[in-house]
Structure formats: structure tokens, C-alpha cells
Coordinates of C-alpha atoms and ligand atoms in Angstrom, one line a residue:
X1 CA -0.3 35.2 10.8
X2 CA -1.7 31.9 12.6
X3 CA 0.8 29.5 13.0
X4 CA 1.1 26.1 14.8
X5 CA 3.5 25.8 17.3
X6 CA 5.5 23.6 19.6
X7 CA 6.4 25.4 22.6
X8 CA 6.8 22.1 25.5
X9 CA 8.0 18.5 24.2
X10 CA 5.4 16.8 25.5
X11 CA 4.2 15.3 21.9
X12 CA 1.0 15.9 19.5
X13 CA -1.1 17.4 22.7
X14 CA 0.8 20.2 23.2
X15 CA 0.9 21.7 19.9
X16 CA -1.2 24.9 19.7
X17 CA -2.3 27.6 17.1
X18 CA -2.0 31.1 17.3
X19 CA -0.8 34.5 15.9
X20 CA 2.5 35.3 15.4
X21 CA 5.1 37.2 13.3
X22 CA 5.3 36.7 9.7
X23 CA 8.6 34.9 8.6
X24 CA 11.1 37.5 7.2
X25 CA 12.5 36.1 4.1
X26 CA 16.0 35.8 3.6
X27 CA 18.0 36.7 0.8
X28 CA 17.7 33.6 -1.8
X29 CA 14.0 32.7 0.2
X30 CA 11.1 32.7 -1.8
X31 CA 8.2 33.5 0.7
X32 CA 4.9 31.4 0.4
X33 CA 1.7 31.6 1.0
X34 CA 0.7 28.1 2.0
X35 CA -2.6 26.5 1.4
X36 CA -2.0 22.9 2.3
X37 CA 0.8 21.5 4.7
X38 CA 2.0 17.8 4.7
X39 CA 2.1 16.3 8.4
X40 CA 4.5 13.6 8.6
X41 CA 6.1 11.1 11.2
X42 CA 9.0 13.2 11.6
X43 CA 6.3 16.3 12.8
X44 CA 5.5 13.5 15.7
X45 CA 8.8 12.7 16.8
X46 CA 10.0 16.3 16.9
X47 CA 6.8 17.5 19.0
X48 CA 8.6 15.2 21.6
X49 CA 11.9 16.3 20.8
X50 CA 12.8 12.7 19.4
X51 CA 14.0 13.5 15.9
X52 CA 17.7 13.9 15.1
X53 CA 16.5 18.1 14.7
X54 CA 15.8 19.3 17.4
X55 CA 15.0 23.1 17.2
X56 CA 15.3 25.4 20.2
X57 CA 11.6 26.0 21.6
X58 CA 9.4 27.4 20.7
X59 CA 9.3 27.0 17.0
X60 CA 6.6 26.3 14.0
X61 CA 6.9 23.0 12.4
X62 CA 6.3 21.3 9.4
X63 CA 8.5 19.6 7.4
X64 CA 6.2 20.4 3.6
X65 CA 3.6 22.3 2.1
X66 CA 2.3 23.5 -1.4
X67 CA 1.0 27.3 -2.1
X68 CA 1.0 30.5 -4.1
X69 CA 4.6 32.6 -4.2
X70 CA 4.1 35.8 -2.7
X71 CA 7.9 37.6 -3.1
X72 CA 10.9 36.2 -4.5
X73 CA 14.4 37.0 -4.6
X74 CA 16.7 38.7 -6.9
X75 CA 17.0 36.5 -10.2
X76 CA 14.8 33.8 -9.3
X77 CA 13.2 30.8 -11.1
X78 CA 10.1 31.8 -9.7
X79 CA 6.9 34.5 -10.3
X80 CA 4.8 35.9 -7.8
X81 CA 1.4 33.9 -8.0
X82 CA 3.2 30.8 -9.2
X83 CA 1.8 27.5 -7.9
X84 CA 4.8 25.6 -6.1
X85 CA 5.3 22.6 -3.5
X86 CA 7.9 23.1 -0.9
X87 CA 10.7 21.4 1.9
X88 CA 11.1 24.0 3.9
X89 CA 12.2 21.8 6.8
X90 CA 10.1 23.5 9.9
X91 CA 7.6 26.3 9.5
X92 CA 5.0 24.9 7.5
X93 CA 2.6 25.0 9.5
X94 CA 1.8 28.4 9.0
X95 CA -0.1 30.6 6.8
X96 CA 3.4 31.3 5.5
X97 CA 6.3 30.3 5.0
X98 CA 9.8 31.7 3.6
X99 CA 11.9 29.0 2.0
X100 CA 15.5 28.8 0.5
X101 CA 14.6 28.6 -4.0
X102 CA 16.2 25.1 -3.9
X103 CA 13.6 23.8 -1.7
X104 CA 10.7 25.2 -3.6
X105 CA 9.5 22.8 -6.5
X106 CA 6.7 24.1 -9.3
X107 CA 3.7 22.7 -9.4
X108 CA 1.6 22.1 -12.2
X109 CA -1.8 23.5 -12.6
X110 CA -3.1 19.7 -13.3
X111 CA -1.9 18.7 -9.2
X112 CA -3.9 20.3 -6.3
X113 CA -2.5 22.0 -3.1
X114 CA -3.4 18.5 -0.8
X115 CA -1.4 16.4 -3.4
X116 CA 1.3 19.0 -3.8
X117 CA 1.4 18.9 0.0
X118 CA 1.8 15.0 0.1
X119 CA 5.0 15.1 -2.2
X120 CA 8.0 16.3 -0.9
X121 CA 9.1 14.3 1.8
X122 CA 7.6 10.8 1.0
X123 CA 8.1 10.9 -2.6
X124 CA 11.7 12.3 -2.7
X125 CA 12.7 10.4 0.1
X126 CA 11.8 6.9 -1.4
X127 CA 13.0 8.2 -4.9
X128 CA 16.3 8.6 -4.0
X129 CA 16.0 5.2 -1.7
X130 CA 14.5 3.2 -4.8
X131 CA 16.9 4.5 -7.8
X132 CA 20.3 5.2 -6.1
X133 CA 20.3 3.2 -2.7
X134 CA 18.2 0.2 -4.2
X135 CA 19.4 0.0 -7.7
X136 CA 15.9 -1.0 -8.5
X137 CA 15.6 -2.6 -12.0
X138 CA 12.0 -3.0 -14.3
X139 CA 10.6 -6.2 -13.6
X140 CA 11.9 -6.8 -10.0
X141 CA 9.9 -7.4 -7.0
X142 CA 9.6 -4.9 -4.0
X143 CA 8.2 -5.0 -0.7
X144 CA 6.5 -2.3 0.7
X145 CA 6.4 -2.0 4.9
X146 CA 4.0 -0.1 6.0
X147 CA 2.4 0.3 3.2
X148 CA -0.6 2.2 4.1
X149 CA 1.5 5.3 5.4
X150 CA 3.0 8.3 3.9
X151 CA 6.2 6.3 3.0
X152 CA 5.0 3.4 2.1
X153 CA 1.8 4.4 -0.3
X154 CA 4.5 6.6 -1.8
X155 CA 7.3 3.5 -2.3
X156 CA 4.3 1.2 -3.8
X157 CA 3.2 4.1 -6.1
X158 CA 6.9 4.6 -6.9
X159 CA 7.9 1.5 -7.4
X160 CA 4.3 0.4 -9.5
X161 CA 5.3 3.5 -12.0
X162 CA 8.7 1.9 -12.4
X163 CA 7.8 -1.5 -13.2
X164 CA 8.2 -3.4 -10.7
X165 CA 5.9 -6.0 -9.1
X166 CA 4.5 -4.6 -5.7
X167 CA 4.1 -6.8 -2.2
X168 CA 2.3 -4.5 0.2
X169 CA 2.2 -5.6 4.0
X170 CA 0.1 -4.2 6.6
X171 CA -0.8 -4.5 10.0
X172 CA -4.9 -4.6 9.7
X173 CA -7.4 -5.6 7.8
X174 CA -8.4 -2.1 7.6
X175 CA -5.1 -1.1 6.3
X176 CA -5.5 -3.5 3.2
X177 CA -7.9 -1.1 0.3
X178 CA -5.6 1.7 0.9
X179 CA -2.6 0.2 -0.1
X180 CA -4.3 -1.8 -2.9
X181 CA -5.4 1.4 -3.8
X182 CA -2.0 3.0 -3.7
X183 CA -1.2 0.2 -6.8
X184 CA 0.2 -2.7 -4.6
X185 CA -0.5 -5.7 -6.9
X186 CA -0.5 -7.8 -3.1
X187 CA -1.4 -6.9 -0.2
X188 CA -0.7 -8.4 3.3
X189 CA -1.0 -8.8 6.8
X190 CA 2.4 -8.2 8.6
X191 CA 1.5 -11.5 10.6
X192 CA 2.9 -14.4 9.0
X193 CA 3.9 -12.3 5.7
X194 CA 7.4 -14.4 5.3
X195 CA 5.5 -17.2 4.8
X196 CA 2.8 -15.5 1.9
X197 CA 5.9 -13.7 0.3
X198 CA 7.4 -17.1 -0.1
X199 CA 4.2 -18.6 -1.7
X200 CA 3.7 -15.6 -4.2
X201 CA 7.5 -15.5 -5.2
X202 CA 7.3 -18.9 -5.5
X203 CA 9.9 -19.8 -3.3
X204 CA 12.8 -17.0 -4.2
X205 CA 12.0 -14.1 -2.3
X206 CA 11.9 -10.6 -3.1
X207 CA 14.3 -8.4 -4.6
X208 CA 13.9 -5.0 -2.3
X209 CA 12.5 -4.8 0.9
X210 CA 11.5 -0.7 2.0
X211 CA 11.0 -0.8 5.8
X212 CA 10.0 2.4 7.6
X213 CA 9.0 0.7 10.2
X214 CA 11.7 -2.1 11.7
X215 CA 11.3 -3.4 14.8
X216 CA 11.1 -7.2 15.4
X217 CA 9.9 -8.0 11.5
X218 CA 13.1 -7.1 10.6
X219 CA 14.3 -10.6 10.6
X220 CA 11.7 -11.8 8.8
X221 CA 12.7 -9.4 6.0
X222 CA 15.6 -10.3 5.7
X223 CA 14.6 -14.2 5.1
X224 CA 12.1 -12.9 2.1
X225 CA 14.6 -11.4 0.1
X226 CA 16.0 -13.3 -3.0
X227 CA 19.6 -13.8 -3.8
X228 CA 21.5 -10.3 -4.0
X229 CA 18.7 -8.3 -2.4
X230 CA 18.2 -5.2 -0.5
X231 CA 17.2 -4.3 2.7
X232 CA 16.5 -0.2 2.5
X233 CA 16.4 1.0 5.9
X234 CA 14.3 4.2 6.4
X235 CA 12.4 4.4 9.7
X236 CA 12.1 2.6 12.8
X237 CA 7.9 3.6 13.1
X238 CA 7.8 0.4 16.0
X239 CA 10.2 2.2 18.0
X240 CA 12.8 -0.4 18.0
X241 CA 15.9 0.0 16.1
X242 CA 16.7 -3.9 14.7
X243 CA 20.4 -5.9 14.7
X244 CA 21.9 -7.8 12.0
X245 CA 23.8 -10.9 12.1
X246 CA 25.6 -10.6 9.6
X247 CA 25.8 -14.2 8.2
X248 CA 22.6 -13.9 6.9
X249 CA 23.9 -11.4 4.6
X250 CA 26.8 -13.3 4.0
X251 CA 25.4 -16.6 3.0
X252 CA 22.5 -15.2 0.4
X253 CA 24.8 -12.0 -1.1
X254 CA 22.2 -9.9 0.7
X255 CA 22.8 -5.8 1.7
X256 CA 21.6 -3.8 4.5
X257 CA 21.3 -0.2 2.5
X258 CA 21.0 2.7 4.8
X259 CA 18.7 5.6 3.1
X260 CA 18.9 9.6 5.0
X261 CA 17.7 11.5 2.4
X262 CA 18.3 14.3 4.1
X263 CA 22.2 14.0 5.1
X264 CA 22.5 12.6 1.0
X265 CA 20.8 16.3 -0.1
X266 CA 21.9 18.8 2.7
X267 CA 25.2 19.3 1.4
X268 CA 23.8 20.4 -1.7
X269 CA 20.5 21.1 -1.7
X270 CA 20.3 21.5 -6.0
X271 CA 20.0 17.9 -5.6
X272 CA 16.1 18.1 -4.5
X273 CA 15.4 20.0 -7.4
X274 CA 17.2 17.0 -9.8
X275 CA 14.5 14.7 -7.7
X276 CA 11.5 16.6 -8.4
X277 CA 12.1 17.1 -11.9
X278 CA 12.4 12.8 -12.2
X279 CA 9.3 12.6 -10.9
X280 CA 7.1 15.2 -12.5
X281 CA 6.6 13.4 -15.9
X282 CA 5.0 10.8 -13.9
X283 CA 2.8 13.2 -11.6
X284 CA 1.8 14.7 -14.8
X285 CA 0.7 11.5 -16.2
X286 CA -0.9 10.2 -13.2
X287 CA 0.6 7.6 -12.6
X288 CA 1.8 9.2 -9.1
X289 CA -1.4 10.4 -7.7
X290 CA -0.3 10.5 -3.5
X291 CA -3.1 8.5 -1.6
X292 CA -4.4 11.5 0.8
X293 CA -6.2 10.4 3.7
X294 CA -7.4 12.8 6.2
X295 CA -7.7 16.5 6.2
X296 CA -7.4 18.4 8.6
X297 CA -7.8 22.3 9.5
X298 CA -4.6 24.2 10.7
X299 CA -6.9 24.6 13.9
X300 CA -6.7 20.6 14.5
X301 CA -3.3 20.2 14.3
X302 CA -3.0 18.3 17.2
X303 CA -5.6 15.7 16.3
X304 CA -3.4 15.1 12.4
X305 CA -0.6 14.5 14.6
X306 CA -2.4 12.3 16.7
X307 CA -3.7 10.5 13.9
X308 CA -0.6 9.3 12.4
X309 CA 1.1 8.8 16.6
X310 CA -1.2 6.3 17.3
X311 CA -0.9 4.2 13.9
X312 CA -4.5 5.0 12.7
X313 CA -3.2 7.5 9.3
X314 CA -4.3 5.4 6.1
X315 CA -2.6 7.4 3.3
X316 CA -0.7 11.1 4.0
X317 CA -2.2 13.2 6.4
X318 CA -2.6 17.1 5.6
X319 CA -3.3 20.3 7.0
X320 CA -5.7 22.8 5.2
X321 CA -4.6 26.0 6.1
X322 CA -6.0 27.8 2.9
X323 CA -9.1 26.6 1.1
Ligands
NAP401 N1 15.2 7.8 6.0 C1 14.7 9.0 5.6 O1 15.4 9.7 4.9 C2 13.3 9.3 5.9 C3 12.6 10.3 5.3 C4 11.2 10.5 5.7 C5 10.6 9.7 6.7 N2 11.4 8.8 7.3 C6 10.8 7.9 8.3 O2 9.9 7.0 7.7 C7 9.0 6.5 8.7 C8 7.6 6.5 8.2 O3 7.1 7.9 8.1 P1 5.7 8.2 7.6 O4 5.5 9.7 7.6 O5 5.4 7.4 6.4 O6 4.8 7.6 8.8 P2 3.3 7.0 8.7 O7 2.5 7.6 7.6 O8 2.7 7.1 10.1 O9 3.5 5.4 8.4 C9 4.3 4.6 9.2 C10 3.8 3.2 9.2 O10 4.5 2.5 10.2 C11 3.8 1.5 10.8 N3 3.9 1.4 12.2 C12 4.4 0.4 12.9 N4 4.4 0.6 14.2 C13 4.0 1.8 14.4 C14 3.8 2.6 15.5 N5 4.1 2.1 16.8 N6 3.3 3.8 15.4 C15 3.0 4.3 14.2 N7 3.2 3.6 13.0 C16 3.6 2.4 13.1 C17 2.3 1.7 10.4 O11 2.0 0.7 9.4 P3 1.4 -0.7 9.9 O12 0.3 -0.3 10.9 O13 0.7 -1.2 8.6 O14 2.5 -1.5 10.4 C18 2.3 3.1 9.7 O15 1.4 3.1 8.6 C19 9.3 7.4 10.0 O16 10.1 6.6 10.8 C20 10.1 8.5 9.4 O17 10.9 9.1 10.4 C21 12.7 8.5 6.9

């Protein structure tokens, strides 16, 4: 099969395609015939071997992907030819893939392959990091870093289907329609966005904070959040990993909520399937409708990866590998 792989760790560049073995499915895999593959930030760190996985070389990666089940195991959920989205970790990037049934997710025949492919990782990630790290309530006010990215058109979406009032920032002007587009009911520019956040709230701040980003805003964030509210921490995108003093937290009854997804679900992996099942009413409905940006062949998967490395992706980035 052609496959993607990372065989050096010398980032996007250096990721080639070519044939290789089929996967052999495990017992308890269901193996899938992809046609779409999510590429996510993760997929750039770990071409450079800067993500807390760091698989022996060479190997396929790809975190996500949606497709057609082509064999299942004994007593599974699952028929061949079922439509289905998938986490299986690495090895997406492939025209198949075997994955272990808790990681597989069905998809209905109203959602295509490129949004099935844009689900996974984004939306589960800031579902768990909006309901049980953030505590978000209807009617509160969340601001979205990064908000023209994978994560953050999925925590504005999110948060937009659950009520709450949406703050988008950005760091360009030509960042702004996809966010607004994602649902933000704001959007704005990352420079000077204490300031703005303080004039639309007037004065009181806001109640979450989602930052995939961190880096020297992080201060900033802190000061635009209201009385009681929460910082959830889930990427460091500007490469520098913020400090807290912690008097600021003190003196406004503020938190600092960590969000890993994946050490929350890894010790029990049914928990994915608890996520997806949350969020399918509202995928049915459309009110989640992932903001897919670029497509791009298996062939060019060094120019997807380079797309979202140098801070150009506006919405998710995928990877046709069936059409
Ligand atoms: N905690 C978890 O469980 C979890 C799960 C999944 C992903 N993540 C993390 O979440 C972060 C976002 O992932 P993603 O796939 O959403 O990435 P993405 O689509 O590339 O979006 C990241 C955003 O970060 C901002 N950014 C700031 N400085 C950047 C830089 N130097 N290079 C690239 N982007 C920069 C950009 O927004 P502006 O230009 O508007 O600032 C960009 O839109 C990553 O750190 C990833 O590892 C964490």
C-alpha cells in the first residue's frame, strides 16, 4: 500500500510516500480503508521528534482519519463497509490502517470523509477540556486562542453549540473570516486583545480562556479572565512554555487547568467512545460542521505539514488519500 513515512527527524521536508506492507491487524483491530486523514500539529512536532511520542524510525504517522471497515474482529460493533472516523494514534497516513475497536467511531452517512477526518483529535480533545477540565456553564464567556486552527475552530464551534458567548483571537487579518466562520461571535487580533476583551465584557473579563498556543500572551490571559476563571492549558504552538505567578491566581480566585486528553483516556480507552457519542447529536444537527481548510493529496504530505509549521493553516488541514 502507499503510505507516508518519517524515516529522519528532520521535520515536514523529510516526510516521503511510498509502498509498503499492509498493517496486520491485531486481534480486537478493526482494519480500515482510509479515504481522508487529519494532519495535525502533533504530526509536525513528531516529524522532528519533538512530541512527548516518539516512535522508533521509520514509522507512518497520523494521528486520525475516517474510511470504509474492511475486516473486523471477533464480536465487534462494527460491519465491513461501515463508514467510521478513527484515532488510531500513528499510521494514518496510509491507505490503511488497523485500529484497536475503541478508537474507531461511526460515522453517519449525513458527515463526509474530510469532516470525519477533522474530528477526532480537535473535537474530543477540547470536549473533554470544555465539559470536565473547564466546567463550562450555558451563558458564560470563552476565549478562543488560536482560533483559526484545528483546536481552536473546534473550541469556538464547541463552545458556540453549548451556549456560550465566543471571543476569537487571531494573529492576522487574514485569520479573522475563518474564525467568524467557525461561529466566534468576536473576533480579534492577538495584539492588544486584553484591552478589546475588557471593552466587550464590559470590564469583567472572561470566564474560560482555551490557549493552544501560550507563549508570551499568556499573561495577558490571565488578566482577561473574570472572577473564578479558567485558564485551559493545551498547547504551547509559539514554542515557549509560559510561568505563573501565582498571586495572580490568588488574588482574582483564578485556576490554571492542565488539559492531556490523551494521558485522561489512555488508561481506558472506552472513554473516547463516551466523547464521540456527546458530540454526535450535534454533528448530526450541524451545529458542529469542522471548518476544513486545505486538502491535500497523500502525495503532498509534506507541503500539509508545512502548511500548518509555518502558521499559514486556516481551519483543519487534511489528506485525501481516497477520493
Ligand atoms: N492538550 C491536548 O490534549 C492536545 C490535544 C491536541 C492538540 N494539542 C496541541 O494543541 C496545539 C494546537 O494544535 P492544532 O493542530 O490546532 O494546530 P494549528 O491548527 O496549527 O493551530 C495552532 C494555532 O497556533 C497559533 N500559533 C502561534 N504561534 C505559532 C507558531 N509559531 N507556529 C504555528 N502556529 C502558531 C496559530 O494561530 P495564530 O496565528 O492565530 O496565533 C495557529 O492557528 C498544539 O500545540 C498541539 O500539540 C493538545
Amino acid at each position: 500500500m502507499r503510505a507516508a513515512r518519517v524515516t529522519s527527524l528532520d521535520g515536514p521536508s523529510s516526510v516521503t510516500v511510498g509502498e509498503i506492507e499492509e498493517p496486520a491487524a491485531g486481534p480486537g483491530d478493526v482494519l480500515i480503508d482510509v479515504h481522508e486523514a487529519g494532519v495535525s500539529f502533533p504530526d509536525v512536532l513528531m516529524s522532528r521528534g519533538l512530541y512527548q511520542l516518539r516512535p522508533d524510525l521509520p514509522f507512518v504517522p497520523g494521528a486520525e482519519c475516517s474510511g470504509v471497515v474492511r475486516a473486523v474482529p471477533e464480536a465487534s460493533a462494527f460491519r465491513v463497509g461501515d463508514r467510521v472516523a478513527a484515532f488510531p494514534v500513528l499510521g494514518a497516513f496510509a491507505e490503511a490502517v488497523a485500529v484497536p475497536e475503541a478508537m474507531v467511531f461511526p460515522l453517519p452517512d449525513t458527515v463526509s470523509f474530510e469532516t470525519g477526518a477533522a474530528l477526532p483529535m480537535n473535537y474530543l480533545t477540547v470536549q473533554f477540556a470544555l465539559t470536565r477540565r473547564g466546567q463550562l456553564e450555558r451563558g458564560e464567556v470563552v476565549l478562543v486562542h488560536g482560533a483559526a486552527g484545528g483546536i481552536g475552530t473546534a473550541a469556538v464551534q464547541l463552545a458556540r453549540a453549548m451556549d456560550a458567548r465566543v471571543i476569537a483571537v487571531v494573529s492576522s487579518e487574514d485569520k479573522v473570516e475563518t474564525a467568524r466562520a467557525a461561529g466566534a461571535h468576536h473576533v480579534l487580533l492577538a495584539d492588544g486583545f486584553l484591552t478589546a476583551v475588557k471593552e466587550l465584557t464590559q470590564g469583567r473579563g472572561v470566564d474560560i480562556v482555551v490557549d493552544p498556543v501560550g507563549g508570551d500572551r499568556f499573561t495577558d490571559s490571565l488578566r482577561s479572565l473574570a472572577p473564578e476563571g479558567r485558564l485551559l492549558v493545551i498547547g504551547f504552538t509559539a514554542g515557549q512554555i509560559p510561568e505563573v505567578r501565582v498571586n495572580r491566581l490568588l488574588l482574582n480566585n483564578l485556576s490554571v487547568v492542565g488539559v492531556g486528553w490523551g494521558a485522561f483516556w489512555m488508561p481506558d480507552p472506552t472513554y473516547l467512545r463516551s466523547q464521540w457519542d456527546a458530540i454526535l447529536p450535534l454533528l448530526e444537527s450541524g451545529a458542529l460542521a469542522p471548518a476544513v481548510g486545505t486538502r491535500h493529496a497523500l502525495d503532498d504530505v509534506a507541503v500539509a505539514l508545512a502548511e500548518i509549521d509555518e502558521r499559514r493553516a486556516l481551519g483543519k488541514v487534511t489528506l485525501t488519500v481516497r477520493q
